[in-house]
Every structure is written in structure tokens, then in C-alpha cells.
Amino acid sequence: MQREPSDQSRRRKAQFCTDPNLLSSTLLRFTTLRLTHTISPLDKYNHPKKFETREMASGATWRLSVSPSNFARLSLSFRTKRRQLPLRTACTVRSEVSLSVGVRLIPHPRKIETGGEDAFFVSGENGVLAVADGVSGWAERNVNPALFSRQLMSHASNFFADEEINCDPQILLRKSHEATTSVGSATVLFAMLEKNGTLKIANVGDCGLRIIRKGRVIFATCPQEHYFDCPYQISSESNGQTYEDATVCSIKLKEQDIIVMGSDGLFDNVFDREIITEISNFQDMTEAAKGLAELASNHSRDFYFDSPFSAEARTRGFDVKWWEKLLGKKLTGGKLDDITVIVAQVVKASTEQHS
């Protein structure tokens, strides 16, 4: 079921500040990122979809280790221009805790060539995690749904260390949204870890986050939606949701706690109990993210898997025809989608690190 943007749309000149040719699309098939310093999402390319998008934002100096599906490894080093930021900003120094982060993005099977429409931004040293899921309905208006979420994440990577942000994800969402000029919309979730271990969260829509401690989910976000399969979304439209509509919360984390965060492509296809089991198999966060993303991808293509999405659809009145029910059938199957998975573990920061 595709979600469409609301009728009143404000067309503004699209402006995208990342290079869509940064990485060859052939390397974007099932890409794993291990990033050092400020991690920025893989720059996603074109193509429409329901509500998905991820991108690579501009940061300081990045070094990426890219593992395509054939397990060959490619290392890329590059620099991007970035304005000087004061070292005395609240989120710059991480003297107590930081995050060990792994990221995995698997595009929708029909969008592998364009990279899908999910975008993300991650800075483990500074405790910043963000994911945006672009709205594919914009493709029906000849708008590339990926551009909005990519540009949103690009601005987040530029603004997160500003003194005005003060480790507040809702303010970061506001500034990133105000600076985004592309036409479109996206669901979005920002999380920022303070140096004392408090994780602050701002969520608009159905991207999700789980906190796992000692093999149990101790915290989970709740999706915001207008109706089934049509979540809240920030957009270029004047009547869309804004940062003021975000669900805002905070939770005190401990060392070794694990954050699992992603677009609905993960949580529509994988139950929480499966997430716990899967991540327990890995010590490395990159491998954990890869395992979760591949599990979600496998479920999404399984017509017989009773997924979280199909189970929720049945509770909302969507099911097989009455005569099929008489034969014992029910609505099952995963949901094909872009899948973005971020897995982060809270670790003790050994030294002071500056953005």
C-alpha cells in the first residue's frame, strides 16, 4: 500500500548538496559501512517508493570500509568542506560514553540500481544517530522521493555540533527541516546521546528504535500514523508535520546497552524477539547490523512468513477473502521495502574526542 503526500503541496526548487555519483551504484548492493570519525550515510540515488530514503551527508573527513555482497572489501578516503565549529559546543566532547556503531542498508529489490530512498547519518563518537525514510508517493508527481530525505540528513550532519542544538534532537530536526529545500516528505528519527549516558529521541512517523539491555527490550518507540500504513511525515508542504509534532523522550543508558534503530523496512519484517536473538550472535556492531538487515530482507520476500506488518494489517481489517478464511488461510507475507539498520552499543570513551 503506497502512502501519498497530502493534496496541498508547495513546490520549491530542489537542491541537493551531496554527489549522487559518490559511490558506484554497483557497490550499493547490500552495502555494509564501517566508518571512522563522523559517519555519514551512504549517499542514495534516485527512485520513488512508498516511504523510504537514506543518504550520505557531508561531514568532516570520512574513511569508509565498504563490503559488497561478494565480501570483497573496498576502502575509500575522501574529504568534504565543512565550516569551522567551536570546540566548546555541548555535543562535541564525549569524555564519558560514546557509541560503537554498525550500519547496513539494503534497497528495495526494484531499486538496487538507484540505491533506494532511505537516508541516514551517524556519528558514533558524538553519539548522534539519524534515519529518514522518503515517501514514494511523490514519484507519481514526477518528484524523486529520495532527494528530500537525503538533503535532510545532509543538513543534520552539518548542524549537529552547533551550539544552538545543545544535544537536543528536536532542535536538530527543526534546523535540518528548515534548511531542506527539496520537494518531498519523509518519516524521520533522531537520537542523541549525552556524555552522561542519557539518550534523547525525537521521532516523526514510523521509523523505530529499540533499547536492549541484557537480552531484553527495555524501551521501544511507538509509530505515529494518520491511518494504517500512512505515518506522520515532515515535508515541503505547508500543512505537513513539523518538529513540533515529534514524539520526544529520553532514557538513561548504561554501558553495553544496545540501540537498534532503522526504517520501517526493519520493523515491519522482524519481530523484537528476533532482533534480540540475532544481535546476540555478534560482538561486532557492523556484523550485527548486517545480520539484522539480511534477516529483514529474507522475511520481506517470504510470502508465507507471518510478519509484523501482515499481523498488524489483519488487526486493521485487511485479510484474505471470506471463503479463503473458511479454508484456513490468512493474510501473511513480508513487506518489500528499503531496509536501513543501525546497531550501536554504548561504550566507555577512552579519550576526549572532538568533532
CSV table of C-alpha atoms in Angstrom, one decimal:
chain,number,residue,atom,x,y,z
A,1,MET,CA,0.0,0.0,0.0
A,2,GLN,CA,1.5,3.3,-1.1
A,3,ARG,CA,1.3,6.4,1.0
A,4,GLU,CA,0.7,9.5,-0.9
A,5,PRO,CA,1.5,13.1,0.1
A,6,SER,CA,-1.4,15.4,1.0
A,7,ASP,CA,-3.2,17.3,-1.7
A,8,GLN,CA,-1.8,20.7,-1.0
A,9,SER,CA,1.8,20.8,-1.9
A,10,ARG,CA,4.3,23.6,-2.0
A,11,ARG,CA,6.7,23.2,-4.9
A,12,ARG,CA,10.1,24.5,-4.1
A,13,LYS,CA,13.3,24.4,-6.1
A,14,ALA,CA,15.0,21.1,-5.3
A,15,GLN,CA,18.5,21.5,-4.1
A,16,PHE,CA,20.7,18.5,-3.2
A,17,CYS,CA,24.2,19.1,-1.8
A,18,THR,CA,25.6,15.6,-1.9
A,19,ASP,CA,27.1,14.0,-5.0
A,20,PRO,CA,24.8,11.1,-6.2
A,21,ASN,CA,27.8,9.7,-8.0
A,22,LEU,CA,29.9,9.5,-4.9
A,23,LEU,CA,29.9,5.7,-4.9
A,24,SER,CA,29.2,3.4,-7.9
A,25,SER,CA,25.7,2.0,-7.8
A,26,THR,CA,27.2,-1.5,-8.3
A,27,LEU,CA,28.8,-1.2,-4.8
A,28,LEU,CA,25.4,-0.2,-3.3
A,29,ARG,CA,24.1,-3.7,-3.5
A,30,PHE,CA,23.8,-4.8,0.2
A,31,THR,CA,26.4,-2.4,1.4
A,32,THR,CA,27.9,-2.5,4.9
A,33,LEU,CA,29.5,0.6,6.3
A,34,ARG,CA,32.2,0.7,8.9
A,35,LEU,CA,33.0,4.3,9.4
A,36,THR,CA,35.6,6.0,11.5
A,37,HIS,CA,35.3,9.6,12.7
A,38,THR,CA,31.9,11.1,11.9
A,39,ILE,CA,29.9,8.5,9.9
A,40,SER,CA,27.6,9.9,7.3
A,41,PRO,CA,25.0,7.8,5.5
A,42,LEU,CA,25.6,6.3,2.2
A,43,ASP,CA,24.5,8.7,-0.5
A,44,LYS,CA,21.4,7.3,-2.0
A,45,TYR,CA,20.4,7.9,-5.5
A,46,ASN,CA,17.1,8.3,-7.4
A,47,HIS,CA,13.8,6.4,-7.5
A,48,PRO,CA,10.4,6.5,-5.9
A,49,LYS,CA,9.0,4.4,-3.2
A,50,LYS,CA,6.3,4.2,-0.5
A,51,PHE,CA,8.0,6.0,2.4
A,52,GLU,CA,11.8,5.4,2.1
A,53,THR,CA,15.1,7.1,1.6
A,54,ARG,CA,18.7,7.2,3.0
A,55,GLU,CA,21.6,9.3,2.1
A,56,MET,CA,25.1,10.3,2.8
A,57,ALA,CA,25.5,13.6,4.5
A,58,SER,CA,28.5,15.8,4.3
A,59,GLY,CA,30.9,15.6,7.3
A,60,ALA,CA,34.5,16.3,8.1
A,61,THR,CA,36.9,13.6,6.9
A,62,TRP,CA,35.5,10.2,6.3
A,63,ARG,CA,37.0,6.8,5.9
A,64,LEU,CA,34.6,4.1,4.7
A,65,SER,CA,35.1,0.3,4.5
A,66,VAL,CA,32.6,-1.0,2.1
A,67,SER,CA,31.7,-4.6,1.9
A,68,PRO,CA,29.7,-5.6,-1.1
A,69,SER,CA,27.7,-8.8,-1.0
A,70,ASN,CA,30.6,-10.8,-2.5
A,71,PHE,CA,32.6,-9.9,0.6
A,72,ALA,CA,35.3,-8.1,-1.4
A,73,ARG,CA,36.4,-5.0,0.5
A,74,LEU,CA,37.0,-1.5,-0.8
A,75,SER,CA,38.4,1.3,1.2
A,76,LEU,CA,37.6,4.9,0.3
A,77,SER,CA,39.0,8.0,1.8
A,78,PHE,CA,37.7,11.5,1.0
A,79,ARG,CA,37.3,14.9,2.4
A,80,THR,CA,34.4,17.4,2.3
A,81,LYS,CA,34.3,21.0,3.1
A,82,ARG,CA,32.8,21.9,6.4
A,83,ARG,CA,32.6,25.2,8.2
A,84,GLN,CA,34.6,25.5,11.4
A,85,LEU,CA,32.7,24.8,14.6
A,86,PRO,CA,33.5,25.9,18.1
A,87,LEU,CA,35.1,23.2,20.3
A,88,ARG,CA,33.0,24.3,23.2
A,89,THR,CA,29.7,23.1,21.9
A,90,ALA,CA,27.8,20.8,24.3
A,91,CYS,CA,27.9,17.8,22.0
A,92,THR,CA,31.5,18.0,20.9
A,93,VAL,CA,33.2,16.4,23.8
A,94,ARG,CA,32.5,12.8,24.7
A,95,SER,CA,34.6,12.2,27.8
A,96,GLU,CA,32.3,9.5,29.4
A,97,VAL,CA,30.5,7.4,26.8
A,98,SER,CA,30.2,7.1,23.1
A,99,LEU,CA,28.8,4.6,20.6
A,100,SER,CA,30.2,1.7,18.7
A,101,VAL,CA,28.1,1.7,15.5
A,102,GLY,CA,27.4,-0.6,12.6
A,103,VAL,CA,25.1,0.3,9.6
A,104,ARG,CA,23.6,-1.8,6.9
A,105,LEU,CA,21.3,-0.6,4.0
A,106,ILE,CA,19.6,-2.9,1.6
A,107,PRO,CA,17.5,-1.2,-1.1
A,108,HIS,CA,14.1,-2.4,-2.3
A,109,PRO,CA,14.7,-5.2,-4.9
A,110,ARG,CA,13.4,-2.9,-7.6
A,111,LYS,CA,15.6,0.0,-6.5
A,112,ILE,CA,19.0,-1.5,-6.2
A,113,GLU,CA,20.3,0.4,-9.2
A,114,THR,CA,19.3,3.7,-7.7
A,115,GLY,CA,20.1,2.8,-4.1
A,116,GLY,CA,16.6,3.2,-2.7
A,117,GLU,CA,15.2,6.1,-0.8
A,118,ASP,CA,16.4,5.7,2.7
A,119,ALA,CA,19.0,8.1,4.2
A,120,PHE,CA,20.9,8.1,7.4
A,121,PHE,CA,23.5,10.0,9.3
A,122,VAL,CA,25.6,8.5,12.1
A,123,SER,CA,28.4,9.9,14.3
A,124,GLY,CA,29.4,7.3,16.9
A,125,GLU,CA,32.0,9.5,18.6
A,126,ASN,CA,29.4,12.2,19.1
A,127,GLY,CA,26.5,9.9,19.9
A,128,VAL,CA,24.3,11.0,17.0
A,129,LEU,CA,22.0,8.6,15.1
A,130,ALA,CA,19.5,9.7,12.4
A,131,VAL,CA,17.4,7.9,9.8
A,132,ALA,CA,14.9,9.3,7.3
A,133,ASP,CA,12.5,7.3,5.1
A,134,GLY,CA,11.4,9.0,2.0
A,135,VAL,CA,7.8,9.0,0.7
A,136,SER,CA,7.5,7.1,-2.5
A,137,GLY,CA,4.1,8.6,-3.4
A,138,TRP,CA,5.9,11.7,-4.7
A,139,ALA,CA,7.1,9.7,-7.7
A,140,GLU,CA,3.5,9.9,-9.0
A,141,ARG,CA,4.1,13.7,-9.2
A,142,ASN,CA,7.4,13.2,-11.1
A,143,VAL,CA,9.4,14.1,-7.9
A,144,ASN,CA,12.3,12.0,-6.9
A,145,PRO,CA,11.3,10.8,-3.4
A,146,ALA,CA,14.9,10.2,-2.3
A,147,LEU,CA,16.0,13.8,-2.6
A,148,PHE,CA,14.1,15.1,0.5
A,149,SER,CA,15.4,12.6,2.9
A,150,ARG,CA,19.0,12.8,1.6
A,151,GLN,CA,19.1,16.6,1.9
A,152,LEU,CA,17.5,16.4,5.4
A,153,MET,CA,20.3,14.1,6.5
A,154,SER,CA,22.9,16.2,4.9
A,155,HIS,CA,21.8,19.2,6.9
A,156,ALA,CA,21.7,17.1,10.1
A,157,SER,CA,25.4,16.2,9.5
A,158,ASN,CA,26.3,19.9,9.2
A,159,PHE,CA,24.2,21.2,12.2
A,160,PHE,CA,24.5,18.5,14.9
A,161,ALA,CA,27.5,20.1,16.6
A,162,ASP,CA,26.2,23.7,16.6
A,163,GLU,CA,26.0,25.2,20.0
A,164,GLU,CA,22.3,26.0,19.5
A,165,ILE,CA,21.5,22.3,19.1
A,166,ASN,CA,22.8,21.6,22.7
A,167,CYS,CA,22.3,17.8,22.2
A,168,ASP,CA,18.6,18.3,21.5
A,169,PRO,CA,17.3,16.1,18.6
A,170,GLN,CA,14.1,18.1,18.3
A,171,ILE,CA,16.1,21.3,17.6
A,172,LEU,CA,18.3,19.4,15.2
A,173,LEU,CA,15.2,18.2,13.4
A,174,ARG,CA,13.9,21.8,13.2
A,175,LYS,CA,17.0,23.2,11.8
A,176,SER,CA,17.5,20.4,9.3
A,177,HIS,CA,13.9,20.6,8.1
A,178,GLU,CA,14.0,24.4,7.8
A,179,ALA,CA,17.2,24.2,5.6
A,180,THR,CA,15.8,21.4,3.3
A,181,THR,CA,14.5,22.9,0.1
A,182,SER,CA,13.8,19.7,-1.9
A,183,VAL,CA,10.2,18.8,-2.6
A,184,GLY,CA,9.0,15.7,-0.8
A,185,SER,CA,8.5,14.2,2.6
A,186,ALA,CA,9.9,11.7,4.9
A,187,THR,CA,9.5,9.9,8.2
A,188,VAL,CA,12.4,10.6,10.5
A,189,LEU,CA,14.0,9.7,13.8
A,190,PHE,CA,16.9,11.5,15.5
A,191,ALA,CA,18.7,10.2,18.6
A,192,MET,CA,21.5,12.0,20.5
A,193,LEU,CA,23.5,10.5,23.4
A,194,GLU,CA,24.7,12.9,26.0
A,195,LYS,CA,28.1,12.3,27.6
A,196,ASN,CA,26.4,11.3,30.8
A,197,GLY,CA,24.6,8.4,29.0
A,198,THR,CA,21.2,10.0,28.5
A,199,LEU,CA,19.7,9.2,25.1
A,200,LYS,CA,17.4,11.9,23.7
A,201,ILE,CA,15.0,10.9,20.9
A,202,ALA,CA,12.7,12.8,18.5
A,203,ASN,CA,10.5,10.8,16.2
A,204,VAL,CA,8.1,11.7,13.5
A,205,GLY,CA,6.4,8.8,11.7
A,206,ASP,CA,7.2,5.0,11.7
A,207,CYS,CA,11.0,4.8,11.9
A,208,GLY,CA,11.8,2.8,15.0
A,209,LEU,CA,14.2,2.4,17.9
A,210,ARG,CA,14.7,-0.3,20.5
A,211,ILE,CA,17.0,-0.3,23.6
A,212,ILE,CA,18.2,-3.8,24.5
A,213,ARG,CA,19.8,-4.5,27.9
A,214,LYS,CA,20.9,-7.9,29.0
A,215,GLY,CA,18.8,-9.7,26.3
A,216,ARG,CA,15.6,-7.7,26.9
A,217,VAL,CA,13.9,-4.8,25.1
A,218,ILE,CA,13.6,-2.2,27.8
A,219,PHE,CA,12.4,0.6,25.6
A,220,ALA,CA,10.7,0.9,22.2
A,221,THR,CA,9.3,3.9,20.2
A,222,CYS,CA,5.7,3.9,19.0
A,223,PRO,CA,4.9,4.8,15.4
A,224,GLN,CA,2.8,7.9,14.7
A,225,GLU,CA,0.3,7.5,11.9
A,226,HIS,CA,-2.8,9.1,10.3
A,227,TYR,CA,-4.1,5.7,9.4
A,228,PHE,CA,-2.7,2.2,8.7
A,229,ASP,CA,0.4,2.4,6.5
A,230,CYS,CA,0.3,6.2,6.4
A,231,PRO,CA,2.6,7.6,9.0
A,232,TYR,CA,3.2,11.1,10.1
A,233,GLN,CA,5.9,12.8,7.9
A,234,ILE,CA,7.7,16.1,7.7
A,235,SER,CA,7.5,17.5,4.3
A,236,SER,CA,7.9,20.5,2.0
A,237,GLU,CA,4.2,21.1,2.3
A,238,SER,CA,3.0,23.9,4.5
A,239,ASN,CA,0.3,21.7,6.1
A,240,GLY,CA,2.6,18.8,6.9
A,241,GLN,CA,4.0,17.7,10.2
A,242,THR,CA,6.9,19.6,11.8
A,243,TYR,CA,9.4,19.2,14.6
A,244,GLU,CA,6.6,20.2,17.0
A,245,ASP,CA,4.7,17.0,16.1
A,246,ALA,CA,7.6,14.8,17.1
A,247,THR,CA,7.3,12.4,19.9
A,248,VAL,CA,10.1,13.4,22.3
A,249,CYS,CA,11.5,11.2,25.1
A,250,SER,CA,14.8,10.4,26.8
A,251,ILE,CA,16.2,7.3,28.6
A,252,LYS,CA,19.3,6.8,30.7
A,253,LEU,CA,21.6,4.2,29.1
A,254,LYS,CA,24.3,2.0,30.7
A,255,GLU,CA,27.5,0.7,29.2
A,256,GLN,CA,26.9,-2.3,26.9
A,257,ASP,CA,23.3,-1.3,26.2
A,258,ILE,CA,22.5,-1.8,22.5
A,259,ILE,CA,20.4,0.6,20.4
A,260,VAL,CA,18.7,-0.9,17.3
A,261,MET,CA,17.3,1.8,15.0
A,262,GLY,CA,16.0,1.8,11.5
A,263,SER,CA,13.4,2.5,8.9
A,264,ASP,CA,10.1,0.6,8.9
A,265,GLY,CA,11.6,-1.9,6.4
A,266,LEU,CA,13.3,-3.4,9.5
A,267,PHE,CA,10.4,-3.3,12.0
A,268,ASP,CA,7.7,-4.3,9.5
A,269,ASN,CA,9.6,-7.6,8.8
A,270,VAL,CA,11.4,-8.5,12.0
A,271,PHE,CA,9.8,-9.1,15.5
A,272,ASP,CA,11.6,-7.8,18.6
A,273,ARG,CA,12.3,-11.3,19.8
A,274,GLU,CA,14.1,-12.0,16.5
A,275,ILE,CA,16.1,-8.8,16.9
A,276,ILE,CA,17.3,-9.9,20.3
A,277,THR,CA,18.2,-13.4,19.1
A,278,GLU,CA,20.0,-12.1,16.0
A,279,ILE,CA,22.2,-9.5,17.7
A,280,SER,CA,23.2,-12.0,20.4
A,281,ASN,CA,25.1,-13.8,17.7
A,282,PHE,CA,27.5,-11.0,17.2
A,283,GLN,CA,30.1,-9.0,19.1
A,284,ASP,CA,30.8,-6.6,16.3
A,285,MET,CA,28.1,-4.0,15.6
A,286,THR,CA,28.7,-3.9,11.9
A,287,GLU,CA,28.1,-7.6,11.7
A,288,ALA,CA,25.0,-7.3,13.9
A,289,ALA,CA,23.6,-4.6,11.6
A,290,LYS,CA,24.4,-6.8,8.5
A,291,GLY,CA,22.7,-9.8,10.1
A,292,LEU,CA,19.5,-7.9,11.0
A,293,ALA,CA,19.2,-6.3,7.6
A,294,GLU,CA,19.6,-9.6,5.8
A,295,LEU,CA,17.1,-11.2,8.1
A,296,ALA,CA,14.6,-8.4,7.3
A,297,SER,CA,15.3,-8.8,3.6
A,298,ASN,CA,14.7,-12.5,3.7
A,299,HIS,CA,11.4,-12.1,5.6
A,300,SER,CA,10.3,-9.3,3.2
A,301,ARG,CA,10.4,-11.8,0.2
A,302,ASP,CA,8.7,-14.6,2.1
A,303,PHE,CA,5.0,-14.9,1.1
A,304,TYR,CA,4.3,-17.3,3.9
A,305,PHE,CA,6.1,-15.5,6.8
A,306,ASP,CA,3.6,-14.1,9.3
A,307,SER,CA,5.4,-10.8,9.6
A,308,PRO,CA,4.7,-7.9,12.0
A,309,PHE,CA,3.3,-6.0,9.0
A,310,SER,CA,0.8,-8.7,8.0
A,311,ALA,CA,-0.2,-9.3,11.6
A,312,GLU,CA,-0.9,-5.6,12.1
A,313,ALA,CA,-2.8,-5.5,8.8
A,314,ARG,CA,-5.1,-8.2,10.0
A,315,THR,CA,-5.9,-6.3,13.2
A,316,ARG,CA,-6.8,-3.3,11.0
A,317,GLY,CA,-9.3,-5.3,8.9
A,318,PHE,CA,-7.1,-6.3,6.0
A,319,ASP,CA,-7.2,-10.0,5.3
A,320,VAL,CA,-7.9,-12.7,2.7
A,321,LYS,CA,-11.4,-13.2,1.3
A,322,TRP,CA,-14.0,-14.8,3.5
A,323,TRP,CA,-14.0,-18.1,1.5
A,324,GLU,CA,-10.2,-18.3,1.9
A,325,LYS,CA,-10.7,-18.0,5.6
A,326,LEU,CA,-13.0,-20.9,5.5
A,327,LEU,CA,-10.1,-22.9,4.0
A,328,GLY,CA,-7.9,-21.8,7.0
A,329,LYS,CA,-6.0,-19.2,5.1
A,330,LYS,CA,-5.0,-15.8,6.4
A,331,LEU,CA,-3.0,-12.7,5.2
A,332,THR,CA,0.7,-13.4,5.5
A,333,GLY,CA,3.9,-12.3,3.9
A,334,GLY,CA,6.7,-9.8,4.5
A,335,LYS,CA,6.7,-6.3,3.1
A,336,LEU,CA,9.1,-5.4,0.4
A,337,ASP,CA,10.8,-2.2,1.3
A,338,ASP,CA,14.1,-0.3,1.6
A,339,ILE,CA,15.8,-1.6,4.8
A,340,THR,CA,18.1,0.5,6.9
A,341,VAL,CA,19.5,-0.9,10.1
A,342,ILE,CA,21.7,1.0,12.7
A,343,VAL,CA,23.1,-1.0,15.6
A,344,ALA,CA,25.0,0.9,18.3
A,345,GLN,CA,26.5,-0.2,21.6
A,346,VAL,CA,27.2,2.2,24.5
A,347,VAL,CA,30.9,2.1,25.3
A,348,LYS,CA,33.2,4.0,27.6
A,349,ALA,CA,35.0,6.7,25.8
A,350,SER,CA,38.8,6.2,26.4
A,351,THR,CA,39.8,9.8,25.5
A,352,GLU,CA,38.2,13.1,24.7
A,353,GLN,CA,37.2,13.3,21.1
A,354,HIS,CA,36.4,16.4,19.2
A,355,SER,CA,34.2,16.7,16.1
